[in-house]
Amino acid sequence: MKKSLFLLLLLPLVTIAQDAFSKKNAQKPTEDLTEVNINKNIQGTLLTPDTYEKVPLVIIIGDQGAVDRNGNERRTKSNAYLQLADSLLTRGIATYRYDKRILTQIKNRKPSDKTLFSDFIIDAKESVYFFKNDRRFSKIYLAGHGQGSLVAMLAVDKNVDGIISINGAGQSIDNVIVQQIAQQQPGLDKVAAETFERVKKSEKPVVDIERDLYVIIGPQVQPFMKSWMQYDPATELKNISAPVLIVNGSKNRQVDATEAQLLKDAAPTATFEIIENMNHVLKTVGNDEIEASKSYINPNFPLNQRLLELITAFVK
């Protein structure tokens, strides 16, 4: 199995248990507060422009894995979300970005194997609830990156004024994975498709798994994967009436730009663009693959400016 497959399909192997939001214990935001911990699962950073006028708030929802509020995980340090938040701040837009609950529990040395995809939706909804009555903000937008794109779609309610899908898939995750495997190891994709179907239909963990697929759909991650692959992003997007911005990058090697087109087909009125030379971690790269790989580990690699222009225009 090629190592690149596991980089593309990296899934959280250590997860944590759901913790319902409690209004009684919620911390109220204050004017000078940048560290905002909504509850023990949602710990993040709020950046607000220095102005007396109301400004839009963009809540950034991270990609899959134990991703921190800056867009990094154990193997990468792109600082993509930190750069995005800092850049939007200079454009008069507030942001809230938070660590994925998986990472928060690992930090607290309380990992669990009970986290489901629905827990990420809960976290996004609770973030909206926390800020919905904050008088500093004129509107609230959800900006989901990668896996966070689907989370944003499922977290939309009457308090959300629009969603931004950044490099999100347009079909269920099992179909995305099967297509990726087909490109890298033809033949294994058929085994993967059959395995996903067995897992979907089985009430108990499926233990007879091809070795090369174990990290993707082994018994340990099956509960989480089953809770994730039940959702079809294109179908979910059809049910959203709020304004939508859909973007992907022409240099995205993890989620192909065709996925964004599937979303656009589901939401014809959405603002849509395939951003030239943007990769999965929102950086501007060229044709040199070695140089482009540095964008995942170099926190100073420049953020794509067209992405900033699109988000700013959409939000304002």
Short mmCIF file of C-alpha atoms in Angstrom, two decimals:
data_model
loop_
_atom_site.label_atom_id
_atom_site.label_comp_id
_atom_site.label_asym_id
_atom_site.label_seq_id
_atom_site.Cartn_x
_atom_site.Cartn_y
_atom_site.Cartn_z
CA MET A 1 0.00 0.00 0.00
CA LYS A 2 1.37 3.39 -0.91
CA LYS A 3 2.07 5.66 2.05
CA SER A 4 0.27 8.52 0.30
CA LEU A 5 -3.01 6.64 0.66
CA PHE A 6 -2.84 6.83 4.41
CA LEU A 7 -1.94 10.52 4.25
CA LEU A 8 -5.06 11.15 2.19
CA LEU A 9 -7.35 8.96 4.24
CA LEU A 10 -5.95 9.66 7.69
CA LEU A 11 -8.73 9.18 10.24
CA PRO A 12 -8.76 9.75 13.99
CA LEU A 13 -7.84 6.49 15.75
CA VAL A 14 -8.25 7.97 19.21
CA THR A 15 -11.60 9.62 19.92
CA ILE A 16 -13.48 11.00 22.88
CA ALA A 17 -16.93 10.78 24.38
CA GLN A 18 -19.77 13.19 23.75
CA ASP A 19 -20.38 15.93 26.32
CA ALA A 20 -23.67 17.85 26.00
CA PHE A 21 -23.58 21.64 26.19
CA SER A 22 -24.68 23.21 29.48
CA LYS A 23 -25.89 26.80 29.50
CA LYS A 24 -25.37 26.98 33.24
CA ASN A 25 -21.62 26.31 32.94
CA ALA A 26 -21.07 28.27 29.74
CA GLN A 27 -18.55 31.08 29.96
CA LYS A 28 -19.85 34.47 28.80
CA PRO A 29 -17.63 36.23 26.25
CA THR A 30 -16.05 39.50 27.33
CA GLU A 31 -14.71 42.36 25.25
CA ASP A 32 -11.02 41.68 25.93
CA LEU A 33 -11.19 37.88 25.81
CA THR A 34 -9.41 36.01 23.02
CA GLU A 35 -9.21 32.60 24.69
CA VAL A 36 -12.82 31.37 24.74
CA ASN A 37 -13.56 27.93 26.15
CA ILE A 38 -17.22 27.20 25.60
CA ASN A 39 -17.06 23.89 27.44
CA LYS A 40 -14.52 21.14 28.05
CA ASN A 41 -14.81 19.95 24.44
CA ILE A 42 -14.82 23.32 22.68
CA GLN A 43 -11.74 25.39 23.44
CA GLY A 44 -10.70 28.07 21.03
CA THR A 45 -9.64 31.59 20.15
CA LEU A 46 -11.87 34.55 19.35
CA LEU A 47 -10.48 37.44 17.32
CA THR A 48 -12.55 40.62 17.01
CA PRO A 49 -11.73 43.84 15.13
CA ASP A 50 -11.10 46.92 17.24
CA THR A 51 -14.30 48.76 16.41
CA TYR A 52 -17.52 49.90 18.06
CA GLU A 53 -19.55 48.74 15.07
CA LYS A 54 -21.06 45.29 14.75
CA VAL A 55 -19.03 42.92 12.60
CA PRO A 56 -19.71 39.51 11.05
CA LEU A 57 -18.38 36.45 12.89
CA VAL A 58 -16.99 33.44 11.01
CA ILE A 59 -16.76 30.21 13.00
CA ILE A 60 -14.03 28.02 11.49
CA ILE A 61 -14.71 24.27 11.65
CA GLY A 62 -11.64 22.07 11.18
CA ASP A 63 -10.84 19.14 8.96
CA GLN A 64 -10.69 15.49 10.00
CA GLY A 65 -8.31 14.23 12.64
CA ALA A 66 -6.91 15.73 15.82
CA VAL A 67 -6.66 19.20 14.29
CA ASP A 68 -6.00 22.20 16.49
CA ARG A 69 -7.47 25.68 16.19
CA ASN A 70 -4.56 26.80 14.00
CA GLY A 71 -5.12 24.04 11.42
CA ASN A 72 -2.32 21.76 12.57
CA GLU A 73 -2.09 18.17 13.70
CA ARG A 74 0.75 15.91 14.78
CA ARG A 75 2.23 15.48 11.31
CA THR A 76 1.64 18.97 9.95
CA LYS A 77 2.09 22.62 10.85
CA SER A 78 0.56 24.79 8.17
CA ASN A 79 -1.08 27.34 10.51
CA ALA A 80 -3.78 27.66 7.84
CA TYR A 81 -6.61 28.58 10.23
CA LEU A 82 -4.42 30.98 12.19
CA GLN A 83 -3.42 32.74 8.97
CA LEU A 84 -7.04 32.81 7.80
CA ALA A 85 -8.25 34.29 11.10
CA ASP A 86 -5.49 36.93 11.22
CA SER A 87 -6.14 37.93 7.61
CA LEU A 88 -9.91 38.20 8.08
CA LEU A 89 -9.33 40.30 11.20
CA THR A 90 -7.51 42.91 9.11
CA ARG A 91 -10.56 42.97 6.85
CA GLY A 92 -12.94 43.74 9.71
CA ILE A 93 -14.23 40.20 10.20
CA ALA A 94 -14.27 38.40 13.55
CA THR A 95 -13.44 34.70 13.79
CA TYR A 96 -13.75 31.90 16.31
CA ARG A 97 -11.65 28.81 15.75
CA TYR A 98 -11.46 25.86 18.12
CA ASP A 99 -9.51 22.65 18.66
CA LYS A 100 -11.26 19.49 17.49
CA ARG A 101 -12.69 17.71 20.50
CA ILE A 102 -10.45 14.72 19.77
CA LEU A 103 -7.38 16.86 20.37
CA THR A 104 -8.88 18.48 23.46
CA GLN A 105 -9.47 15.11 25.08
CA ILE A 106 -5.99 13.91 24.16
CA LYS A 107 -4.53 17.02 25.77
CA ASN A 108 -6.54 16.31 28.91
CA ARG A 109 -5.41 12.67 28.83
CA LYS A 110 -8.99 11.48 28.62
CA PRO A 111 -9.19 9.81 25.20
CA SER A 112 -12.11 7.54 24.44
CA ASP A 113 -13.29 5.46 21.51
CA LYS A 114 -16.89 6.63 21.63
CA THR A 115 -16.82 9.79 19.51
CA LEU A 116 -19.21 9.85 16.58
CA PHE A 117 -19.48 12.27 13.68
CA SER A 118 -22.57 13.73 15.32
CA ASP A 119 -20.39 15.01 18.16
CA PHE A 120 -18.68 17.39 15.74
CA ILE A 121 -22.09 18.67 14.68
CA ILE A 122 -22.98 19.22 18.34
CA ASP A 123 -19.78 21.24 18.85
CA ALA A 124 -20.53 23.44 15.84
CA LYS A 125 -24.12 24.05 16.95
CA GLU A 126 -23.05 24.88 20.48
CA SER A 127 -20.52 27.37 19.14
CA VAL A 128 -23.30 29.12 17.24
CA TYR A 129 -25.55 29.07 20.31
CA PHE A 130 -22.78 30.55 22.43
CA PHE A 131 -22.35 33.60 20.20
CA LYS A 132 -25.87 34.07 18.82
CA ASN A 133 -26.83 36.83 21.26
CA ASP A 134 -23.42 38.51 21.36
CA ARG A 135 -24.12 42.13 20.43
CA ARG A 136 -20.70 42.62 18.87
CA PHE A 137 -21.62 40.45 15.90
CA SER A 138 -24.00 41.35 13.09
CA LYS A 139 -24.15 37.90 11.52
CA ILE A 140 -22.75 34.40 12.06
CA TYR A 141 -21.22 32.29 9.31
CA LEU A 142 -19.90 28.73 9.44
CA ALA A 143 -16.73 28.05 7.45
CA GLY A 144 -16.01 24.33 7.24
CA HIS A 145 -12.73 22.98 5.89
CA GLY A 146 -12.59 19.44 4.49
CA GLN A 147 -14.63 17.29 6.84
CA GLY A 148 -15.76 20.51 8.49
CA SER A 149 -17.66 21.43 5.34
CA LEU A 150 -20.21 18.67 5.97
CA VAL A 151 -20.28 19.52 9.69
CA ALA A 152 -21.16 23.11 8.80
CA MET A 153 -24.02 21.98 6.55
CA LEU A 154 -25.48 19.82 9.30
CA ALA A 155 -25.10 22.53 11.95
CA VAL A 156 -27.05 25.20 10.07
CA ASP A 157 -30.07 26.62 11.88
CA LYS A 158 -31.96 29.92 12.00
CA ASN A 159 -29.02 31.58 13.76
CA VAL A 160 -26.62 30.90 10.88
CA ASP A 161 -26.56 33.51 8.12
CA GLY A 162 -24.50 31.52 5.63
CA ILE A 163 -22.02 28.69 5.19
CA ILE A 164 -18.64 28.50 3.49
CA SER A 165 -17.53 25.12 2.15
CA ILE A 166 -13.74 25.04 1.75
CA ASN A 167 -12.33 21.94 0.03
CA GLY A 168 -15.30 19.86 1.10
CA ALA A 169 -16.43 16.58 -0.44
CA GLY A 170 -19.56 16.41 -2.56
CA GLN A 171 -20.39 12.78 -1.85
CA SER A 172 -20.38 10.42 1.12
CA ILE A 173 -16.98 9.69 2.62
CA ASP A 174 -17.03 6.00 1.69
CA ASN A 175 -17.46 6.89 -1.98
CA VAL A 176 -14.66 9.45 -1.74
CA ILE A 177 -12.31 6.88 -0.19
CA VAL A 178 -13.16 4.22 -2.77
CA GLN A 179 -12.36 6.65 -5.59
CA GLN A 180 -9.06 7.62 -3.98
CA ILE A 181 -8.07 3.98 -3.58
CA ALA A 182 -9.00 3.27 -7.20
CA GLN A 183 -6.49 5.92 -8.32
CA GLN A 184 -3.69 4.63 -6.13
CA GLN A 185 -4.20 0.87 -5.91
CA PRO A 186 -6.62 -0.40 -8.56
CA GLY A 187 -8.40 -3.56 -7.49
CA LEU A 188 -8.40 -2.71 -3.82
CA ASP A 189 -11.19 -0.21 -4.47
CA LYS A 190 -13.64 -3.03 -5.17
CA VAL A 191 -12.67 -4.72 -1.92
CA ALA A 192 -13.08 -1.39 -0.11
CA ALA A 193 -16.54 -0.78 -1.58
CA GLU A 194 -17.67 -4.26 -0.57
CA THR A 195 -16.24 -3.77 2.92
CA PHE A 196 -18.05 -0.48 3.41
CA GLU A 197 -21.33 -2.13 2.45
CA ARG A 198 -20.76 -4.94 4.95
CA VAL A 199 -20.03 -2.43 7.69
CA LYS A 200 -23.14 -0.41 6.86
CA LYS A 201 -25.39 -3.45 7.10
CA SER A 202 -23.83 -5.08 10.16
CA GLU A 203 -25.03 -4.27 13.67
CA LYS A 204 -21.79 -5.64 15.11
CA PRO A 205 -18.17 -4.71 14.28
CA VAL A 206 -16.89 -6.41 11.13
CA VAL A 207 -13.57 -8.06 11.95
CA ASP A 208 -12.78 -9.68 8.60
CA ILE A 209 -11.05 -6.68 7.03
CA GLU A 210 -8.37 -6.56 4.33
CA ARG A 211 -5.07 -5.62 5.98
CA ASP A 212 -4.52 -2.57 3.77
CA LEU A 213 -7.95 -1.24 4.76
CA TYR A 214 -7.65 -1.79 8.50
CA VAL A 215 -6.63 1.77 9.39
CA ILE A 216 -9.55 3.11 7.35
CA ILE A 217 -12.43 0.79 8.28
CA GLY A 218 -11.10 -1.56 10.96
CA PRO A 219 -13.30 -2.46 13.97
CA GLN A 220 -11.86 0.37 16.08
CA VAL A 221 -13.01 3.12 13.72
CA GLN A 222 -16.17 1.51 12.36
CA PRO A 223 -18.61 3.24 14.74
CA PHE A 224 -17.22 6.64 13.77
CA MET A 225 -17.12 5.82 10.06
CA LYS A 226 -20.69 4.51 10.09
CA SER A 227 -21.85 7.74 11.69
CA TRP A 228 -19.95 9.76 9.06
CA MET A 229 -20.74 7.93 5.85
CA GLN A 230 -24.50 8.05 6.42
CA TYR A 231 -24.43 11.66 5.18
CA ASP A 232 -24.33 12.74 1.54
CA PRO A 233 -23.08 16.36 1.41
CA ALA A 234 -24.84 17.15 -1.87
CA THR A 235 -28.15 15.94 -0.47
CA GLU A 236 -27.68 17.89 2.75
CA LEU A 237 -26.83 21.06 0.83
CA LYS A 238 -30.11 20.91 -1.08
CA ASN A 239 -31.94 21.42 2.20
CA ILE A 240 -30.12 24.63 3.10
CA SER A 241 -31.78 27.95 2.29
CA ALA A 242 -29.02 30.17 3.70
CA PRO A 243 -26.44 31.67 1.30
CA VAL A 244 -23.59 29.31 0.39
CA LEU A 245 -20.02 29.84 -0.80
CA ILE A 246 -18.30 26.79 -2.30
CA VAL A 247 -14.56 26.84 -3.00
CA ASN A 248 -11.88 24.31 -3.76
CA GLY A 249 -8.35 24.53 -5.10
CA SER A 250 -6.99 23.44 -8.45
CA LYS A 251 -3.94 21.97 -6.65
CA ASN A 252 -5.92 20.07 -4.02
CA ARG A 253 -4.50 16.53 -3.85
CA GLN A 254 -6.76 15.36 -1.02
CA VAL A 255 -10.24 16.42 -2.14
CA ASP A 256 -10.49 16.75 -5.89
CA ALA A 257 -12.04 19.89 -7.34
CA THR A 258 -14.76 17.75 -8.94
CA GLU A 259 -16.19 17.30 -5.44
CA ALA A 260 -16.91 21.04 -5.30
CA GLN A 261 -18.74 20.80 -8.61
CA LEU A 262 -21.03 18.15 -7.10
CA LEU A 263 -21.89 20.62 -4.36
CA LYS A 264 -22.49 23.38 -6.88
CA ASP A 265 -24.83 21.12 -8.85
CA ALA A 266 -26.79 20.57 -5.63
CA ALA A 267 -26.93 24.30 -4.89
CA PRO A 268 -27.13 26.15 -8.23
CA THR A 269 -27.47 29.57 -6.61
CA ALA A 270 -24.33 29.18 -4.49
CA THR A 271 -21.26 31.32 -5.09
CA PHE A 272 -18.68 28.95 -6.56
CA GLU A 273 -15.05 29.02 -7.59
CA ILE A 274 -12.18 26.62 -8.15
CA ILE A 275 -9.27 28.71 -6.93
CA GLU A 276 -6.24 28.54 -9.17
CA ASN A 277 -3.14 27.06 -7.50
CA MET A 278 -4.70 26.62 -4.04
CA ASN A 279 -4.04 23.31 -2.28
CA HIS A 280 -5.84 21.50 0.52
CA VAL A 281 -4.27 23.55 3.33
CA LEU A 282 -5.31 26.81 1.65
CA LYS A 283 -1.85 27.73 0.40
CA THR A 284 -0.77 28.96 -3.03
CA VAL A 285 1.47 26.36 -4.69
CA GLY A 286 2.89 25.65 -8.13
CA ASN A 287 3.69 22.50 -10.07
CA ASP A 288 6.71 21.56 -7.98
CA GLU A 289 5.36 18.81 -5.72
CA ILE A 290 8.35 18.90 -3.40
CA GLU A 291 7.97 22.62 -2.87
CA ALA A 292 4.21 22.25 -2.46
CA SER A 293 4.69 19.62 0.26
CA LYS A 294 6.46 22.24 2.36
CA SER A 295 3.16 24.10 2.71
CA TYR A 296 2.03 21.38 5.12
CA ILE A 297 4.97 21.87 7.50
CA ASN A 298 5.99 25.50 6.98
CA PRO A 299 3.71 27.77 9.06
CA ASN A 300 4.95 30.82 7.14
CA PHE A 301 3.93 29.48 3.71
CA PRO A 302 1.63 32.18 2.26
CA LEU A 303 -2.14 31.75 2.44
CA ASN A 304 -4.04 31.97 -0.84
CA GLN A 305 -5.21 35.56 -1.30
CA ARG A 306 -8.10 34.74 -3.62
CA LEU A 307 -9.67 32.68 -0.84
CA LEU A 308 -9.56 35.73 1.42
CA GLU A 309 -11.15 37.89 -1.27
CA LEU A 310 -14.01 35.45 -1.79
CA ILE A 311 -14.75 34.99 1.91
CA THR A 312 -14.59 38.73 2.56
CA ALA A 313 -16.97 39.52 -0.30
CA PHE A 314 -19.36 36.75 0.72
CA VAL A 315 -19.47 37.73 4.38
CA LYS A 316 -19.61 41.49 3.91
#
